[in-house]
Each structure stands twice: as structure tokens, then as C-alpha cells.
DNA sequence: AACTTGTTGTTACTTTGTAGCTAATAGTAT
DNA sequence: ATACTATTAGCTACAAAGTAACAACAAGTT
């Protein structure tokens, strides 16, 4: 628990009970989670509070959001010192069978050359298909 | 108008008035449009009809959908003989200033190497930043 | 103890996307 | 032409996601 507090503090957030709980939940997952996933997990907790907890985490770059095309945004932990710059970003994978969204942390987003005058700030790259688990 | 009919017919759709209208609207745009954009444009037309027209177009690969992360799916015309396979796909660009979503038709999606066991079906790649128009 | 600031809970509303039914239209066979 | 069939269009209604506004609470500070 102390560990998680440190994570929160080092990202300039007060380590409240709610935040510890949500951070714990994120830590024990190997796939990205949505707001409604969290709602199901903590069915006593308020939806808006969870929502704001995620937003706060995101603002402080503890987690990043993934728009995987399912209609609900997913969230996953950032790497230790991530600043969410384009070169920090990795590819995400959505499995159409198990409906899980993975961070492919070892698959950086390839660089693209844009037309003249277009300036990149960030990239979202989602590959869809079947994951290693579902292929078996 | 005959032109558009051909486009519809060659993609196995009956050239109805509604479809011609929507196709026209898509043709005259150089940016991707959302359902609500169309609703504003044709404020006499029913939202659900527009919705289904887009769905039909998409199924028949006349247009493709783009999830640009704004929360509303955008649509844009496919190239003449597009089959929407991974190698047919191009990068999309969302300008955070003018809020327009562009098809970068000349910017194919770079290939990525996935971890073992992951099988690709399709890719969505959206670059966000400032477009050439807004940079000036 | 009173004040300030940040966090949580409640309610309520907007926007997207969509299902289900009905009405209109058109294409086909008698 | 008429009746039958299949598509397409319009209407109503609803669920889910995201979020704004405000009140209640907690915690730290003078």
C-alpha cells in the first residue's frame, strides 16, 4: 500500500482511499479497463467519483487513455517515467474475441511522415484482431 | 447525378434520393463528417435514416468510418476500388484547433510487428495536432 | 475554532448510437 | 393493372457514456 502512495505522491496527487483502491485495481490488471469496468468492480462507489479519479490520474500522467473504438474509453497504467510524448507511446491491441484491450508496451508506434504543414502532437494507434490467448 | 448513381450501383446499392443526397454531401467535403454533421446539413431528414444510410454505405465499402477520439464517429469516402484491407488503409489526422478530421490518403499506415500470437485484422491510426490550415 | 482548499457523492442532463415498429415505395409475378 | 414481396424511410423510444453543477465532507492552516 505504501508503494502505491508513493506512486500517487510522486505524481503530485494526494493518496486518498479512493485513489489507492482504483490504482490497486489498475495494477492487478494486465489489460486496460473502462469506467464501467470499474463501476462493476466497485459497485458501492460512485460513478462520477471513479470518473474523476481516472481523469485526475490521466492529467497527472499516471495512466493513459485508449480509444479502442468500442465506444468506451479504456485506461491503463503508464510506464514509470512516462510523459506521454509521441515517442513514449505504444501500440494498443483490441481483441475482437475476448474484447480485451492490451498495451503492447514493447511495440512503439512507428513514425509517420505527414503532409506539409501538419504538426503532430499525439498519436492513437489501435490494432484489432485476435490476441495470443484467443488464438490457441 | 448519374455519376453518383453509378457509384451506388457499382457497390450494390439502390440509388435512392436519400443516398444520392448523402453521397453528394460526402463528395463535396474534404474532411470526414459525423452523423450529427449530416443532421445539421439536412435538418429536414430523419436522424435514423441518415444513420442507416451511413451504415449501408459502410457495409458496402463506399465509405469508411474513423474513430478520431472525439466521441463521434466520422465517415469519409473510400478510394475507388477500396476493399478496406489493412494495406488499403491510411492515416487520419484530427486537428485540435479546427476540429476537422482529415483522410491522409497519401499516408499509408506503417506496418507494425506484433508480439507472437497476435493476429491483425485491421488498424486505426489517428494523429492529432494542428493541420496545415490552422498553422498559418 | 474558523477558514480555505481539495475530494467525494448526488442529481440530472446531453449526446451518440441503436432497436423496433409502421408507413411508404418500388420491383415482380399473376 | 393488381396483388405480393422486399426494401427503404420515418417515428418513437431508450440505453450507455460522459460530464456539469452543486452540496457534503475531510484535512490541513492560521
Tab-separated table of C-alpha atoms (C1' of nucleotides) in Angstrom:
chain	number	residue	atom	x	y	z
A	1	UNK	CA	0.000	0.000	0.000
A	2	UNK	CA	2.843	2.346	0.831
A	3	UNK	CA	4.142	1.664	-2.661
A	4	UNK	CA	1.026	2.969	-4.255
A	5	UNK	CA	1.041	6.027	-2.057
A	6	UNK	CA	4.472	6.810	-3.400
A	7	UNK	CA	3.232	6.457	-6.953
A	8	UNK	CA	0.468	8.919	-6.224
A	9	UNK	CA	2.642	11.357	-4.334
A	10	UNK	CA	5.380	11.332	-6.935
A	11	UNK	CA	2.753	12.318	-9.478
A	12	UNK	CA	1.509	15.118	-7.252
A	13	UNK	CA	-1.723	13.576	-6.055
A	14	UNK	CA	-2.918	13.163	-2.518
A	15	UNK	CA	-3.084	9.465	-1.658
A	16	UNK	CA	-6.745	9.167	-0.755
A	17	UNK	CA	-8.515	5.886	-0.077
A	18	UNK	CA	-10.437	6.076	-3.331
A	19	UNK	CA	-7.306	6.632	-5.354
A	20	UNK	CA	-5.471	3.790	-3.707
A	21	UNK	CA	-8.349	1.486	-4.454
A	22	UNK	CA	-8.522	2.434	-8.099
A	23	UNK	CA	-4.775	2.328	-8.518
A	24	UNK	CA	-4.740	-1.148	-6.972
A	25	UNK	CA	-7.356	-2.298	-9.420
A	26	UNK	CA	-5.350	-0.947	-12.317
A	27	UNK	CA	-2.160	-2.565	-11.054
A	28	UNK	CA	-3.625	-6.028	-10.841
A	29	UNK	CA	-4.955	-5.947	-14.409
A	30	UNK	CA	-2.901	-6.763	-17.450
A	31	UNK	CA	-5.497	-5.267	-19.742
A	32	UNK	CA	-6.912	-1.785	-19.979
A	33	UNK	CA	-10.098	-1.031	-18.058
A	34	UNK	CA	-13.042	1.204	-18.754
A	35	UNK	CA	-15.026	3.359	-16.392
A	36	UNK	CA	-17.847	0.865	-16.452
A	37	UNK	CA	-15.447	-1.972	-15.653
A	38	UNK	CA	-14.514	-0.073	-12.519
A	39	UNK	CA	-18.139	0.598	-11.711
A	40	UNK	CA	-18.807	-3.127	-11.778
A	41	UNK	CA	-15.758	-3.850	-9.670
A	42	UNK	CA	-16.623	-1.260	-7.009
A	43	UNK	CA	-20.341	-1.289	-7.090
A	44	UNK	CA	-20.600	0.675	-3.897
A	45	UNK	CA	-18.508	3.519	-5.301
A	46	UNK	CA	-19.997	6.381	-7.201
A	47	UNK	CA	-19.590	6.502	-10.952
A	48	UNK	CA	-18.709	10.180	-11.066
A	49	UNK	CA	-16.054	9.787	-8.403
A	50	UNK	CA	-14.466	6.956	-10.329
A	51	UNK	CA	-14.675	9.058	-13.443
A	52	UNK	CA	-12.897	11.938	-11.774
A	53	UNK	CA	-10.314	9.679	-10.234
A	54	UNK	CA	-9.425	8.420	-13.681
A	55	UNK	CA	-9.330	11.959	-15.053
A	56	UNK	CA	-7.026	13.037	-12.261
A	57	UNK	CA	-4.758	10.045	-12.866
A	58	UNK	CA	-4.679	10.876	-16.534
A	59	UNK	CA	-3.913	14.556	-16.022
A	60	UNK	CA	-1.019	13.591	-13.826
A	61	UNK	CA	0.204	11.003	-16.291
A	62	UNK	CA	-0.140	8.027	-14.025
A	63	UNK	CA	-2.398	6.413	-16.607
A	64	UNK	CA	-3.150	6.981	-20.248
A	65	UNK	CA	-6.428	6.651	-22.051
A	66	UNK	CA	-7.047	4.471	-25.061
A	67	UNK	CA	-9.813	4.930	-27.526
A	68	UNK	CA	-10.130	1.413	-28.848
A	69	UNK	CA	-13.187	2.033	-30.936
A	70	UNK	CA	-15.591	0.179	-28.680
A	71	UNK	CA	-17.299	3.374	-27.644
A	72	UNK	CA	-15.928	3.374	-24.139
A	73	UNK	CA	-12.537	4.773	-23.344
A	74	UNK	CA	-10.108	2.426	-21.638
A	75	UNK	CA	-7.340	3.305	-19.215
A	76	UNK	CA	-4.033	1.675	-18.402
A	77	UNK	CA	-1.008	2.488	-16.282
A	78	UNK	CA	1.811	4.462	-17.798
A	79	UNK	CA	5.380	3.321	-17.503
A	80	UNK	CA	7.334	4.636	-14.542
A	81	UNK	CA	8.562	7.897	-16.007
A	82	UNK	CA	6.226	8.280	-18.901
A	83	UNK	CA	5.487	11.783	-20.074
A	84	UNK	CA	3.060	10.667	-22.756
A	85	UNK	CA	5.088	12.241	-25.523
A	86	UNK	CA	4.709	10.806	-29.014
A	87	UNK	CA	7.895	8.767	-28.642
A	88	UNK	CA	6.719	7.378	-25.296
A	89	UNK	CA	3.642	5.929	-26.929
A	90	UNK	CA	2.988	2.328	-27.769
A	91	UNK	CA	0.539	0.462	-29.922
A	92	UNK	CA	-2.685	-0.860	-28.407
A	93	UNK	CA	-4.378	-4.051	-29.399
A	94	UNK	CA	-8.066	-4.806	-29.212
A	95	UNK	CA	-9.042	-8.465	-29.411
A	96	UNK	CA	-12.339	-8.892	-31.175
A	97	UNK	CA	-12.901	-12.253	-29.489
A	98	UNK	CA	-12.259	-11.651	-25.796
A	99	UNK	CA	-12.860	-7.893	-26.142
A	100	UNK	CA	-9.748	-7.089	-24.177
A	101	UNK	CA	-7.552	-4.121	-24.896
A	102	UNK	CA	-3.840	-4.628	-24.418
A	103	UNK	CA	-0.952	-2.234	-24.102
A	104	UNK	CA	1.773	-3.520	-26.385
A	105	UNK	CA	4.448	-1.845	-24.319
A	106	UNK	CA	7.221	-3.234	-26.450
A	107	UNK	CA	5.670	-2.130	-29.688
A	108	UNK	CA	6.374	1.569	-30.146
A	109	UNK	CA	4.276	3.499	-32.601
A	110	UNK	CA	6.169	3.742	-35.894
A	111	UNK	CA	6.882	7.253	-37.028
A	112	UNK	CA	4.833	8.699	-39.853
A	113	UNK	CA	5.625	11.434	-42.291
A	114	UNK	CA	2.771	13.884	-42.505
A	115	UNK	CA	1.898	16.196	-45.371
A	116	UNK	CA	3.490	19.623	-45.284
A	117	UNK	CA	2.141	21.873	-42.570
A	118	UNK	CA	0.662	19.166	-40.391
A	119	UNK	CA	2.105	19.173	-36.899
A	120	UNK	CA	1.873	16.154	-34.680
A	121	UNK	CA	1.015	16.376	-31.002
A	122	UNK	CA	-0.005	12.826	-30.212
A	123	UNK	CA	-0.976	9.557	-31.856
A	124	UNK	CA	-3.513	6.854	-31.186
A	125	UNK	CA	-2.865	3.551	-32.885
A	126	UNK	CA	-5.108	0.590	-32.272
A	127	UNK	CA	-4.662	-2.735	-33.973
A	128	UNK	CA	-7.649	-5.037	-33.991
A	129	UNK	CA	-7.642	-8.763	-34.400
A	130	UNK	CA	-7.187	-11.879	-32.279
A	131	UNK	CA	-4.871	-11.948	-29.301
A	132	UNK	CA	-2.427	-14.679	-28.385
A	133	UNK	CA	-4.804	-16.108	-25.790
A	134	UNK	CA	-7.741	-16.406	-28.121
A	135	UNK	CA	-5.764	-17.832	-30.990
A	136	UNK	CA	-4.960	-21.095	-29.251
B	1	UNK	CA	-26.044	12.875	-60.545
B	2	UNK	CA	-25.742	9.934	-62.918
B	3	UNK	CA	-22.174	9.616	-61.711
B	4	UNK	CA	-23.255	9.096	-58.164
B	5	UNK	CA	-25.847	6.582	-59.196
B	6	UNK	CA	-23.085	4.582	-60.791
B	7	UNK	CA	-21.067	4.728	-57.610
B	8	UNK	CA	-24.025	3.388	-55.671
B	9	UNK	CA	-24.927	0.739	-58.191
B	10	UNK	CA	-21.367	-0.497	-58.567
B	11	UNK	CA	-21.335	-1.012	-54.802
B	12	UNK	CA	-24.621	-2.902	-54.946
B	13	UNK	CA	-26.925	-0.268	-53.528
B	14	UNK	CA	-30.121	1.056	-54.968
B	15	UNK	CA	-29.685	4.704	-55.920
B	16	UNK	CA	-32.414	6.261	-53.799
B	17	UNK	CA	-32.899	10.004	-53.347
B	18	UNK	CA	-31.653	9.904	-49.782
B	19	UNK	CA	-28.494	8.074	-50.720
B	20	UNK	CA	-27.725	10.435	-53.561
B	21	UNK	CA	-28.122	13.368	-51.230
B	22	UNK	CA	-25.828	11.949	-48.609
B	23	UNK	CA	-23.285	10.823	-51.153
B	24	UNK	CA	-23.294	14.305	-52.659
B	25	UNK	CA	-22.652	15.804	-49.265
B	26	UNK	CA	-19.743	13.456	-48.706
B	27	UNK	CA	-18.291	14.188	-52.122
B	28	UNK	CA	-18.197	17.922	-51.638
B	29	UNK	CA	-16.381	17.679	-48.314
B	30	UNK	CA	-12.642	17.336	-47.977
B	31	UNK	CA	-12.942	16.361	-44.350
B	32	UNK	CA	-14.694	13.480	-42.672
B	33	UNK	CA	-18.228	14.047	-41.426
B	34	UNK	CA	-20.148	12.757	-38.461
B	35	UNK	CA	-23.756	11.749	-38.231
B	36	UNK	CA	-24.561	14.960	-36.420
B	37	UNK	CA	-22.838	16.990	-39.124
B	38	UNK	CA	-25.235	15.425	-41.593
B	39	UNK	CA	-28.171	16.055	-39.307
B	40	UNK	CA	-27.320	19.751	-39.301
B	41	UNK	CA	-26.888	19.803	-43.049
B	42	UNK	CA	-30.187	18.072	-43.743
B	43	UNK	CA	-32.301	19.258	-40.893
B	44	UNK	CA	-35.459	18.004	-42.530
B	45	UNK	CA	-34.126	14.469	-42.797
B	46	UNK	CA	-34.517	11.935	-40.065
B	47	UNK	CA	-31.503	11.138	-37.954
B	48	UNK	CA	-32.071	7.397	-38.002
B	49	UNK	CA	-32.381	7.365	-41.761
B	50	UNK	CA	-29.104	9.205	-42.089
B	51	UNK	CA	-27.584	6.810	-39.635
B	52	UNK	CA	-28.711	3.828	-41.637
B	53	UNK	CA	-27.625	5.368	-44.898
B	54	UNK	CA	-24.127	5.713	-43.493
B	55	UNK	CA	-24.205	2.163	-42.193
B	56	UNK	CA	-25.266	0.876	-45.584
B	57	UNK	CA	-22.523	2.879	-47.289
B	58	UNK	CA	-20.012	1.494	-44.855
B	59	UNK	CA	-21.117	-2.106	-45.258
B	60	UNK	CA	-20.749	-1.758	-48.987
B	61	UNK	CA	-17.361	-0.111	-48.651
B	62	UNK	CA	-18.308	3.143	-50.277
B	63	UNK	CA	-17.184	4.949	-47.135
B	64	UNK	CA	-15.086	4.055	-44.122
B	65	UNK	CA	-15.560	5.087	-40.535
B	66	UNK	CA	-12.974	6.841	-38.436
B	67	UNK	CA	-12.871	6.868	-34.698
B	68	UNK	CA	-10.968	10.058	-34.093
B	69	UNK	CA	-11.372	10.064	-30.360
B	70	UNK	CA	-13.880	12.896	-30.256
B	71	UNK	CA	-16.659	10.576	-29.225
B	72	UNK	CA	-18.472	10.736	-32.509
B	73	UNK	CA	-17.556	8.516	-35.386
B	74	UNK	CA	-16.681	10.245	-38.633
B	75	UNK	CA	-17.139	8.945	-42.156
B	76	UNK	CA	-15.293	9.590	-45.384
B	77	UNK	CA	-15.367	8.252	-48.907
B	78	UNK	CA	-13.223	5.284	-49.776
B	79	UNK	CA	-10.992	5.286	-52.796
B	80	UNK	CA	-12.458	3.912	-55.996
B	81	UNK	CA	-11.677	0.257	-55.524
B	82	UNK	CA	-11.023	0.167	-51.828
B	83	UNK	CA	-11.690	-3.092	-50.036
B	84	UNK	CA	-10.754	-1.723	-46.635
B	85	UNK	CA	-7.983	-4.256	-46.145
B	86	UNK	CA	-5.124	-3.327	-43.819
B	87	UNK	CA	-2.917	-2.339	-46.755
B	88	UNK	CA	-5.683	-0.137	-48.185
B	89	UNK	CA	-5.762	1.904	-45.011
B	90	UNK	CA	-4.395	5.368	-44.498
B	91	UNK	CA	-3.629	7.556	-41.528
B	92	UNK	CA	-6.245	10.013	-40.259
B	93	UNK	CA	-5.494	13.374	-38.780
B	94	UNK	CA	-7.548	15.244	-36.240
B	95	UNK	CA	-6.831	18.954	-35.891
B	96	UNK	CA	-7.299	20.086	-32.325
B	97	UNK	CA	-7.865	23.664	-33.458
B	98	UNK	CA	-10.442	23.460	-36.224
B	99	UNK	CA	-11.700	20.053	-35.025
B	100	UNK	CA	-11.613	18.659	-38.535
B	101	UNK	CA	-10.701	15.102	-39.325
B	102	UNK	CA	-8.722	14.515	-42.497
B	103	UNK	CA	-8.023	11.425	-44.529
B	104	UNK	CA	-4.325	11.452	-45.291
B	105	UNK	CA	-4.841	9.383	-48.396
B	106	UNK	CA	-1.193	9.510	-49.310
B	107	UNK	CA	-0.001	8.455	-45.901
B	108	UNK	CA	-0.412	4.694	-45.618
B	109	UNK	CA	-0.364	3.145	-42.190
B	110	UNK	CA	3.126	1.852	-41.472
B	111	UNK	CA	3.318	-1.841	-40.753
B	112	UNK	CA	3.838	-2.985	-37.190
B	113	UNK	CA	5.301	-6.151	-35.828
B	114	UNK	CA	3.069	-7.592	-33.178
B	115	UNK	CA	4.042	-9.906	-30.322
B	116	UNK	CA	3.854	-13.618	-31.045
B	117	UNK	CA	0.329	-14.938	-31.409
B	118	UNK	CA	-1.338	-11.624	-32.117
B	119	UNK	CA	-3.129	-11.596	-35.439
B	120	UNK	CA	-4.041	-8.367	-37.148
B	121	UNK	CA	-7.374	-7.790	-38.834
B	122	UNK	CA	-7.479	-4.023	-39.129
B	123	UNK	CA	-5.803	-0.874	-37.835
B	124	UNK	CA	-6.966	2.541	-36.757
B	125	UNK	CA	-4.316	5.222	-36.616
B	126	UNK	CA	-5.199	8.777	-35.741
B	127	UNK	CA	-2.630	11.518	-35.456
B	128	UNK	CA	-3.665	14.594	-33.516
B	129	UNK	CA	-2.196	18.045	-33.771
B	130	UNK	CA	-2.551	21.142	-35.914
B	131	UNK	CA	-3.416	20.969	-39.575
B	132	UNK	CA	-1.836	22.938	-42.387
B	133	UNK	CA	-4.714	25.421	-42.467
B	134	UNK	CA	-4.590	26.219	-38.779
B	135	UNK	CA	-0.843	26.530	-38.640
B	136	UNK	CA	-0.706	29.620	-40.815
C	1	DA	C1'	-12.155	27.099	16.225
C	2	DA	C1'	-12.807	29.255	11.909
C	3	DC	C1'	-11.231	29.286	7.150
C	4	DT	C1'	-9.607	27.528	2.904
C	5	DT	C1'	-8.916	24.061	-0.329
C	6	DG	C1'	-9.378	19.707	-2.324
C	7	DT	C1'	-12.212	15.403	-2.580
C	8	DT	C1'	-16.410	12.763	-2.810
C	9	DG	C1'	-21.448	11.958	-3.515
C	10	DT	C1'	-25.932	13.071	-5.667
C	11	DT	C1'	-28.750	14.501	-9.161
C	12	DA	C1'	-29.573	15.477	-13.528
C	13	DC	C1'	-28.788	16.356	-18.370
C	14	DT	C1'	-26.692	15.962	-23.231
C	15	DT	C1'	-25.038	13.394	-26.949
C	16	DT	C1'	-24.355	9.062	-29.585
C	17	DG	C1'	-25.786	5.213	-31.141
C	18	DT	C1'	-29.355	1.967	-31.896
C	19	DA	C1'	-33.719	-1.221	-31.628
C	20	DG	C1'	-38.450	-1.881	-33.041
C	21	DC	C1'	-42.373	-0.820	-35.299
C	22	DT	C1'	-45.001	1.386	-39.028
C	23	DA	C1'	-45.576	3.639	-43.432
C	24	DA	C1'	-44.177	4.408	-47.965
C	25	DT	C1'	-42.027	2.939	-52.142
C	26	DA	C1'	-40.665	0.079	-55.758
C	27	DG	C1'	-39.960	-4.327	-58.167
C	28	DT	C1'	-42.014	-8.740	-59.635
C	29	DA	C1'	-45.264	-12.073	-60.837
C	30	DT	C1'	-50.006	-13.077	-61.827
D	1	DA	C1'	-53.479	-3.143	-63.697
D	2	DT	C1'	-53.386	-5.902	-59.281
D	3	DA	C1'	-51.645	-8.263	-55.653
D	4	DC	C1'	-47.437	-9.851	-53.377
D	5	DT	C1'	-42.850	-9.138	-51.642
D	6	DA	C1'	-38.899	-6.795	-50.292
D	7	DT	C1'	-36.510	-2.503	-49.407
D	8	DT	C1'	-36.196	1.877	-47.659
D	9	DA	C1'	-37.637	5.801	-44.786
D	10	DG	C1'	-39.660	7.957	-40.647
D	11	DC	C1'	-41.106	7.966	-35.838
D	12	DT	C1'	-40.747	6.871	-31.033
D	13	DA	C1'	-38.164	5.494	-27.556
D	14	DC	C1'	-34.298	4.013	-24.933
D	15	DA	C1'	-29.530	2.657	-23.131
D	16	DA	C1'	-24.858	3.959	-22.371
D	17	DA	C1'	-21.085	7.241	-21.910
D	18	DG	C1'	-19.584	11.363	-20.425
D	19	DT	C1'	-19.939	15.370	-17.790
D	20	DA	C1'	-21.698	19.832	-15.342
D	21	DA	C1'	-23.399	21.808	-11.064
D	22	DC	C1'	-23.825	21.872	-6.528
D	23	DA	C1'	-23.832	20.147	-1.835
D	24	DA	C1'	-21.421	17.471	1.782
D	25	DC	C1'	-17.379	16.204	3.761
D	26	DA	C1'	-12.361	15.887	5.083
D	27	DA	C1'	-7.980	17.654	6.066
D	28	DG	C1'	-4.590	20.993	6.724
D	29	DT	C1'	-3.566	26.004	8.105
D	30	DT	C1'	-3.595	30.144	10.616
